[in-house]
PDB file of C-alpha atoms in Angstrom:
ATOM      1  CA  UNK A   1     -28.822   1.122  -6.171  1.00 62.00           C
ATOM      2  CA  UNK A   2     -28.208   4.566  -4.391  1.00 78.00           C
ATOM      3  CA  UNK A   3     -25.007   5.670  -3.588  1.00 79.00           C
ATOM      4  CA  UNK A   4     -24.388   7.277  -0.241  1.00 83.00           C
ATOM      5  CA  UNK A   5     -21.607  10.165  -0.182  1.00 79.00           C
ATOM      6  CA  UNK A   6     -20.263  11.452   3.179  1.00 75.00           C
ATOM      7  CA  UNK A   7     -18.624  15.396   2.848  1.00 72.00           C
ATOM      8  CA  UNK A   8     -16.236  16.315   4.957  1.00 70.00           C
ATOM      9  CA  UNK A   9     -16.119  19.925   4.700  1.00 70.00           C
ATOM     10  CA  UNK A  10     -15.694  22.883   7.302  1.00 63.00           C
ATOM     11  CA  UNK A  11     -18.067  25.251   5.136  1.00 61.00           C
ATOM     12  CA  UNK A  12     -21.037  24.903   3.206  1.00 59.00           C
ATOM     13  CA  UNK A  13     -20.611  24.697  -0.549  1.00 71.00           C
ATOM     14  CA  UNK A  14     -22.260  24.970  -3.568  1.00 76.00           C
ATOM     15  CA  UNK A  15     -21.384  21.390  -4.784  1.00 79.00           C
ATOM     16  CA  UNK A  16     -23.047  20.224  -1.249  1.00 82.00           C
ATOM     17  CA  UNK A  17     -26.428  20.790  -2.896  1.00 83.00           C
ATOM     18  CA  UNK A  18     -25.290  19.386  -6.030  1.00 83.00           C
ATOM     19  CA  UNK A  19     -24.656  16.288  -4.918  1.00 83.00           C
ATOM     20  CA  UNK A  20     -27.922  16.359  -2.319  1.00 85.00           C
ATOM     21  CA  UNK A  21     -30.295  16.572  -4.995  1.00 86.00           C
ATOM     22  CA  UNK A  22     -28.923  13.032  -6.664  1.00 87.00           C
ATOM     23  CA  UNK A  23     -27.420  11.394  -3.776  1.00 87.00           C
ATOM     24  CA  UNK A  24     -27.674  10.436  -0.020  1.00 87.00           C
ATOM     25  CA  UNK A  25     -25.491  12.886   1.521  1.00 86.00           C
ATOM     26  CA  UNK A  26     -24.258  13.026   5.225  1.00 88.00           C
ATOM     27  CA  UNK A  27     -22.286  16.126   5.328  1.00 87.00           C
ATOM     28  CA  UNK A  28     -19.998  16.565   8.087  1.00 86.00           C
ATOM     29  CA  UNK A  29     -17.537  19.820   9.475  1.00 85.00           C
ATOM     30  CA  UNK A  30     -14.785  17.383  10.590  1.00 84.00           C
ATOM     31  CA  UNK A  31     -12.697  14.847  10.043  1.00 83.00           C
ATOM     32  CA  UNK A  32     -13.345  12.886  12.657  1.00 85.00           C
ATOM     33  CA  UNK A  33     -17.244  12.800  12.239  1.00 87.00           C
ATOM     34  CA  UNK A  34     -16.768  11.958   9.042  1.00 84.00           C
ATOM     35  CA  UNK A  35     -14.709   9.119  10.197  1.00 87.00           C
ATOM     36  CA  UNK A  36     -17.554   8.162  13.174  1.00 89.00           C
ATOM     37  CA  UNK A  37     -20.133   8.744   9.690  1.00 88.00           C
ATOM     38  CA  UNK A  38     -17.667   6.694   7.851  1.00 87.00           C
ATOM     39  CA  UNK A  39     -18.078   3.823  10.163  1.00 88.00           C
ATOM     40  CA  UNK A  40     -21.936   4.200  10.958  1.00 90.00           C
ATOM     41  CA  UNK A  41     -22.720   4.338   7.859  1.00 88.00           C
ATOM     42  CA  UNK A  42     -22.569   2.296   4.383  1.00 86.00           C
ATOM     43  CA  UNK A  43     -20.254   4.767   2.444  1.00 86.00           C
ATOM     44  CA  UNK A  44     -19.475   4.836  -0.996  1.00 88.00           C
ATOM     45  CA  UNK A  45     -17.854   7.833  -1.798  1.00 87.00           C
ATOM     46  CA  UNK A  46     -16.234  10.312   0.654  1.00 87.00           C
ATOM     47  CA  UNK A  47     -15.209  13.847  -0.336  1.00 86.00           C
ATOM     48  CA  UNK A  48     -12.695  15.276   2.012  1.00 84.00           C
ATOM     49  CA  UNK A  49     -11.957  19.489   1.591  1.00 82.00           C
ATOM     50  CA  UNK A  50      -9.140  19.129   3.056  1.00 80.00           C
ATOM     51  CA  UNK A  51      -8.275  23.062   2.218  1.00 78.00           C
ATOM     52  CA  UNK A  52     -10.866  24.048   4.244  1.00 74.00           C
ATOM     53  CA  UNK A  53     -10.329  22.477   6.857  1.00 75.00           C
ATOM     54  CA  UNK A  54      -6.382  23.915   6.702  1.00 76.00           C
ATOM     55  CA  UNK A  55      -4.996  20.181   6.302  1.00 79.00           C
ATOM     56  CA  UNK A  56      -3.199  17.650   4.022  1.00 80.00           C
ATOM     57  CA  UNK A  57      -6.011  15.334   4.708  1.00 83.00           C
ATOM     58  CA  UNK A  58      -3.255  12.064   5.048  1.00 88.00           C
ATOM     59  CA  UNK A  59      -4.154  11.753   8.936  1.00 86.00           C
ATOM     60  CA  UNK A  60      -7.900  11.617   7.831  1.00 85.00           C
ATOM     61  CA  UNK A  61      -7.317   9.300   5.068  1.00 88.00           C
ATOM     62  CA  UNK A  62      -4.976   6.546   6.838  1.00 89.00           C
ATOM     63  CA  UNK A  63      -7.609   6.743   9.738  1.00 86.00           C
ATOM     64  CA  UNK A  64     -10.553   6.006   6.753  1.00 84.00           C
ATOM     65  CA  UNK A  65      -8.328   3.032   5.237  1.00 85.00           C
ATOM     66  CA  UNK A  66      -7.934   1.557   8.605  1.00 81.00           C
ATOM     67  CA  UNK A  67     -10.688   2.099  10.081  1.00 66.00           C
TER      68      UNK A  67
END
């Protein structure tokens, strides 16, 4: 069974190609495409930087629980 991840991250990092060599990766520079991703998609796992992109990350996360 593979196990999709969705990034949400506003730069490219070196645990982005980590994770793409093991796992199918959509990897997105916002939260709200990785909320649209979130919903298109079968996710399993979502990693939100929210330091990058200069937030908390609650906003993204109560939108991704109630979504």
């Amino acid at each position: 069974m593979a196990i999709t991840v969705v990034l949400i991250a506003e730069t490219t990092s070196k645990f982005i190609t980590a994770l793409q060599k093991r796992y199918t990766t959509y990897v997105v520079r916002s939260g709200k495409q990785g909320i649209e991703a979130a919903n298109k998609y079968h996710i399993d796992v979502i990693v939100l930087d929210a330091i990058s992109l200069q937030t908390s990350g609650e906003r993204i996360c109560k939108q991704l629980r109630h979504g």
